[in-house]
Amino acid sequence: MGISNVGFDFPEPQAEQEIIDVFQGDLVFNGVNGVTGQYGLKPMPVEELAARIEGRPAAEKYAEQRALEEAQPAFRDAPLTLRQKDALLENMTPERLTALRGLQETQATQFVNLLGRSRAYDQLWETFARVYEGMDGLWFQQHGDRLSAMFNEAIDVSKQTLFAEMDSAQKALLETIIKEVWDTYEAEKRQNELGEKTSYALRSYPLTEKVTDPTELDKTGWGIIFPAAWPEQRQQQVEAALNELIERRRGQAGPLFRIYKGPDGYRPEETKSRFLQRHRVGSGSANPREMPFYLLLVGSPEEIPFEFQYQLDVMRGVGRIDFGDDYAAYARYARNVVLAETGNVKLPRQAAFFGTANPGDKATQMSAQYLIPPLLDNLRQPEAILGVEFEPGWDFVAFVGQGQATHERLRQVLGGDPVQTPALLLTASHGMEFPKGDPKQLLYQGALLCQDWPGPNGQLERRHYFAAEDLAPDANLLGMIVVLFACYGAGTPRLDQFASPNFKTPQPIADKGFIAALPNELLKRGALAVLGHVERAWGYSFLKPTGDVDNQHFISALRHLLKGSPVGWATDPGFNLRYADMSSELSVYLEKRQQNSSAVNDYDLTQVWTANNDARGYVVIGDPAAYIPLSKADETPAARPDLGERPVTPAMLSDGQAVFSEGGRPTAEMVAVDFSLRDQFSSLTGSIKTFTDQLAAALGEAARDIMTLDVETYSTGNLVAAAQGRPQDAMLRAYTHIDFDGDMKVYVPENLEGAVDQDVWAIHMETVREAQANRAKSIQAMAELATNLLKNLKP
Amino acid sequence: MLDYGFTLSGINLPGGGDPMGLWEVQLAPALSFAATAETAAPPTWRVQLPASPLEAAALLQAQAQAHALAWQDLARVESELAQLARPESISFSVADPLAVEKSVLLAAVDRLPASTVSYAILRGADPEEQETVRQWDAFVAEMRRIVTHYAHIHTTIAGSDVGLTNVSWAGDFATHWVTGVQRTAMPLHIQSVQMALDSRLALLRVASVVAAGAVGLAVKAVVPGAQVLLLPAVWRFVRDVLQELRRSWPALQNLAGHT
């Protein structure tokens, strides 16, 4: 084992002030623009960034609030939270003030009622849940859908009443304000949950019951979430392609396996809390019986937003795959995960670190100095740190800085040279950025800018950054997990998450949100998962605003990965808990500031706010239950098996017609989704699916219990109590315990004279014979039923 | 009110009760809003025997015969479903005692959409069809309870408790005898247990026949998902055919109050 520090001399630790100076002078860790060759967002003093983010000075806002409250008592007494009122007034332009002051009393009342809609909706759901808690889950959801529809209809009617006498400009303005308040309420709920998460850290975290082995999916559960809006054919096609993985997970998770598709899937514009509500899942630590811990999202960020992934990931291990219409890629990925977990892949304990330190570029100088070396120092110690211990014998190699972290080196490490291709790879570099609408954006955004780039004072060329197409044609990454620290390394959202003046009208930075091409290609080449960043990554990822190194989340995650933990588990508690912690801190700052504008300065608030947004951006691309398939201690590591090609045939209809035309795209004849019709189909499927799950569970338990058979005979004066359990006066008269191998323990009944009570004994033995016969027949009947029901569920 | 009979409570089997016609299903009162599956009464098979030992024995024997007939009928239903699933066109004469049930089932198959992906027909628009779907849902829900709950078998003679056997779904038995029970009454309870468990198996078999029947008929429907969409219709066929076949049972049915 060894660590090769090649090509980079780590300077002596700097004085604290020097670190702060370096940090302050280069607040951002930006992407580099592929068109201009310059930073996507130039480094700037924190005051400038604060001004961009905060917008209007705080003092004005509070003066206007007082004016509004004096003018409109309805608002002063409105049942809104402090945050909602602040959201109402935060962007108080003269036009808004005039519009609100112009409302008549009844209009003001209607307006205030509409502002409280989100809260009222939640209260209605809570009441609904209490009333219908005895109902079957599917019926609950169907009734819930009707409840939602009725509620939304009532809201529409209220709005029409409010807007009846208004012109279009006024209407639009009030609609905007209402939406802002609703969005703020949702944000509040998120903050509360994130605060709750930090308090769970020392309990059975992150699940409601302690799990010692996170690969035991029958304890953690595993689920897959599809977009509800997918046409049936696409759903079937992708599911068929992923069938190998789905079936494996189903077998592993047993009753804790879930598929969320059709009406159960993610619905457009649904928030995380609505999704959980709809599925009757409480907030807080993950209860796998309510919803699995590991959840795989399938679909693009336009179909299932990044925002949903971030929030769901707080309490669970969430990953995503999106191969678009490439069904072969879905199938290949499924095959690779299964291959990795079924003993076909035995990787040697090798981990590589790739970090650029581009000349004149402080961002990469920082990561080369403050991210990679501390990580290496820590990982050299396999004994328990942060509660994570892993097998010794790891070989670490670091390619950092000049002459090492080159484009060619990365190509070799990513499958170009099998000898150099490790089980775990971490990279730290700039990520490439392109303007919206640029044809290069989808191909190259998030590509890794290598040491070959001469820095901001030099010329940028295509050969300087490593993109998906730069992988060697025969690159085999089977079993690898990759951690990318780079802007846009995992993906790009459609809207800018930073640097918008009032943070209320983010500008589009892409035509649509997308997963970066490089992690997708890595998965197609056998990597099991990629942990990367959506949007810009900041220096805050590993440095606190004070300048102290803050890398516990990286350490925790990497130690877990080296231990063989699933990637969705490895990011908890490091990355997810960190985000939760920062959000709690941010909410405290914001609330203090609302109460007293001078209590918190722009500098502090901006740092915390930026760090928070940076922390949430880390996502897993891939199955969150995937883990590195390491060779066991007594095994010899093996070369990666060939990936091979897995042809995917289109789904065939029973009349022999192929579902898709050439190119694998749905044909024009496909009918649009109709939720009411699909509801019925899904309802039928769902009920037998639940039945099959329960049969499987019962058979599983029976298989364990089949090892023994217990027959007890009691006498009692209270049969009513006997129906509910064991009456207190019950006297055990005879007992037979039969082991699977036929060994029998028998306790015979005695009469009052101390002799064997022959009558009771005879009856008891009759019961034993009946029990033996019944068990076999019962298990056979359940198995036959389960088999037949599974045939119904087969597409 | 009969002072003897075979009743099943704690299970709300829809559409006429026990499809095998062996137990009189006592519907549970509407659950309170606070009730959950765990607090609802468990499935309980009650055998109420007359005071006379001879009559009790005769009753049990009649019930045993009914069981045998019911299993034969179920096998017949399975065979009929297999026939209907054959790819060649089906014809049956009006003299066929099951002509009506077969027509209804085949009509349900025909009504499934013929186009490749369109579920444009609003299934369940027909009230009778809606009711069938609801009953199938209820049947599945109750079957889930049968599988996951204990079975209680309770025997009384002339209204007096004899014994109660709790059978776990894993098959372990715990039998409680009333203190001072007549020794001659004990074998009667064992027979009750046999019958109750046989009926439990029969219900599982019914569900299995329905599931397999839907899969078999799906090939005629030419629609993805037909094997699921046909489940309610097949269940209705099985229930109705079993009921029809019971009409030809001998007079033993009156003893146990079968429908």
Coordinates of N, CA, C and O in Angstrom, one line a residue, chain A residues 621-671:
Chain A
I621 N -25.6 10.0 -9.5 CA -26.1 9.5 -10.7 C -25.8 8.0 -10.7 O -24.7 7.6 -10.7
G622 N -26.9 7.2 -10.7 CA -26.8 5.8 -10.6 C -27.7 5.2 -9.5 O -28.3 6.0 -8.8
D623 N -27.6 3.9 -9.3 CA -28.4 3.3 -8.3 C -27.8 3.6 -6.9 O -26.7 3.2 -6.7
P624 N -28.6 4.2 -6.0 CA -28.0 4.5 -4.7 C -27.7 3.3 -3.9 O -26.9 3.4 -2.9
A625 N -28.2 2.1 -4.3 CA -27.8 0.9 -3.5 C -26.6 0.2 -4.1 O -26.1 -0.8 -3.6
A626 N -26.0 0.8 -5.1 CA -24.8 0.2 -5.7 C -23.6 0.4 -4.8 O -23.5 1.5 -4.2
Y627 N -22.7 -0.5 -4.8 CA -21.5 -0.4 -4.0 C -20.3 -1.0 -4.8 O -20.5 -1.8 -5.7
I628 N -19.1 -0.6 -4.4 CA -17.9 -1.1 -5.1 C -17.8 -2.6 -4.8 O -17.7 -3.0 -3.7
P629 N -17.7 -3.5 -5.9 CA -17.6 -4.9 -5.7 C -16.1 -5.3 -5.4 O -15.4 -5.6 -6.4
L630 N -15.7 -5.2 -4.2 CA -14.3 -5.4 -3.9 C -14.1 -6.9 -3.7 O -15.0 -7.7 -3.3
S631 N -12.9 -7.3 -4.0 CA -12.5 -8.7 -3.8 C -12.4 -8.9 -2.2 O -12.0 -8.0 -1.5
K632 N -12.8 -10.1 -1.8 CA -12.8 -10.3 -0.4 C -11.4 -10.6 0.1 O -10.5 -10.8 -0.8
A633 N -11.2 -10.6 1.4 CA -9.8 -10.7 1.9 C -9.1 -12.0 1.4 O -7.9 -12.0 1.2
D634 N -9.9 -13.1 1.3 CA -9.3 -14.3 0.9 C -9.4 -14.6 -0.6 O -9.2 -15.7 -1.1
E635 N -9.8 -13.6 -1.4 CA -9.9 -13.8 -2.8 C -8.8 -13.1 -3.6 O -8.3 -12.1 -3.1
T636 N -8.6 -13.5 -4.7 CA -7.6 -12.8 -5.6 C -8.4 -11.9 -6.5 O -9.4 -12.4 -7.1
P637 N -8.1 -10.7 -6.5 CA -8.8 -9.8 -7.4 C -8.7 -10.2 -8.9 O -7.7 -10.9 -9.2
A638 N -9.7 -9.9 -9.6 CA -9.7 -10.4 -11.0 C -9.9 -9.2 -12.0 O -10.3 -8.1 -11.6
A639 N -9.5 -9.4 -13.2 CA -9.7 -8.4 -14.2 C -11.2 -8.2 -14.4 O -12.0 -9.1 -14.2
R640 N -11.6 -7.0 -14.8 CA -13.0 -6.8 -15.0 C -13.5 -7.6 -16.2 O -12.8 -7.7 -17.2
P641 N -14.6 -8.3 -16.0 CA -15.2 -9.0 -17.1 C -15.6 -8.1 -18.3 O -15.8 -6.9 -18.0
D642 N -15.6 -8.6 -19.5 CA -16.1 -7.8 -20.6 C -17.5 -7.3 -20.4 O -18.3 -8.0 -19.9
L643 N -17.7 -6.1 -20.8 CA -19.0 -5.5 -20.7 C -20.0 -6.2 -21.6 O -21.1 -6.5 -21.3
G644 N -19.5 -6.4 -22.9 CA -20.4 -7.1 -23.8 C -21.5 -6.2 -24.2 O -21.7 -5.1 -23.7
E645 N -22.3 -6.6 -25.2 CA -23.5 -5.9 -25.6 C -24.7 -6.6 -25.2 O -24.8 -7.8 -25.2
R646 N -25.7 -5.9 -24.8 CA -26.9 -6.5 -24.4 C -28.0 -6.0 -25.3 O -28.5 -4.8 -25.1
P647 N -28.4 -6.7 -26.3 CA -29.4 -6.2 -27.2 C -30.7 -6.0 -26.5 O -31.1 -6.9 -25.7
V648 N -31.4 -5.0 -26.8 CA -32.7 -4.8 -26.3 C -33.8 -4.9 -27.4 O -33.7 -4.1 -28.3
T649 N -34.7 -5.8 -27.2 CA -35.7 -5.9 -28.2 C -36.9 -5.0 -27.8 O -37.2 -4.9 -26.6
P650 N -37.5 -4.4 -28.8 CA -38.7 -3.6 -28.4 C -39.8 -4.5 -27.8 O -39.8 -5.7 -28.1
A651 N -40.6 -3.9 -27.0 CA -41.7 -4.7 -26.4 C -42.6 -5.1 -27.5 O -43.0 -4.3 -28.4
M652 N -43.0 -6.3 -27.5 CA -43.9 -6.8 -28.5 C -45.3 -6.9 -28.0 O -45.6 -7.3 -26.9
L653 N -46.2 -6.5 -28.8 CA -47.6 -6.6 -28.4 C -48.1 -8.0 -28.7 O -47.4 -8.7 -29.5
S654 N -49.2 -8.4 -28.2 CA -49.6 -9.8 -28.4 C -50.0 -10.1 -29.8 O -50.1 -11.2 -30.2
D655 N -50.2 -9.0 -30.7 CA -50.4 -9.3 -32.1 C -49.2 -9.3 -32.9 O -49.2 -9.2 -34.1
G656 N -48.0 -9.2 -32.2 CA -46.7 -9.3 -32.9 C -46.2 -8.0 -33.4 O -45.1 -7.9 -33.9
Q657 N -47.0 -6.9 -33.1 CA -46.5 -5.6 -33.6 C -45.4 -5.1 -32.6 O -45.6 -5.2 -31.4
A658 N -44.4 -4.5 -33.2 CA -43.4 -3.9 -32.3 C -44.0 -2.5 -31.8 O -44.7 -1.9 -32.5
V659 N -43.6 -2.2 -30.6 CA -44.2 -1.0 -30.0 C -43.6 0.3 -30.7 O -44.3 1.2 -30.9
F660 N -42.4 0.2 -31.0 CA -41.7 1.5 -31.4 C -41.3 1.4 -32.9 O -41.0 0.3 -33.4
S661 N -41.3 2.5 -33.4 CA -40.8 2.6 -34.8 C -39.3 2.7 -34.8 O -38.6 2.5 -33.7
E662 N -38.6 2.9 -35.9 CA -37.2 3.0 -35.9 C -36.7 4.1 -35.0 O -37.4 5.2 -34.9
G663 N -35.6 3.9 -34.5 CA -35.0 5.0 -33.6 C -35.6 4.9 -32.2 O -35.1 5.6 -31.3
G664 N -36.5 3.9 -32.0 CA -36.9 3.7 -30.6 C -37.8 4.8 -30.1 O -38.0 4.9 -28.9
R665 N -38.4 5.6 -30.9 CA -39.2 6.7 -30.4 C -40.7 6.2 -30.5 O -41.1 5.5 -31.4
P666 N -41.5 6.7 -29.6 CA -42.9 6.4 -29.7 C -43.5 6.8 -31.0 O -43.1 7.8 -31.6
T667 N -44.5 6.0 -31.5 CA -45.1 6.4 -32.8 C -46.2 7.4 -32.6 O -46.7 7.6 -31.5
A668 N -46.6 7.9 -33.7 CA -47.7 9.0 -33.6 C -49.0 8.4 -33.1 O -49.9 9.1 -32.7
E669 N -49.2 7.1 -33.2 CA -50.4 6.5 -32.9 C -50.6 6.4 -31.4 O -51.7 6.0 -30.9
M670 N -49.5 6.6 -30.6 CA -49.6 6.4 -29.2 C -50.6 7.4 -28.6 O -50.6 8.6 -29.0
V671 N -51.4 6.9 -27.8 CA -52.5 7.7 -27.2 C -51.9 8.4 -25.9 O -51.2 7.8 -25.2

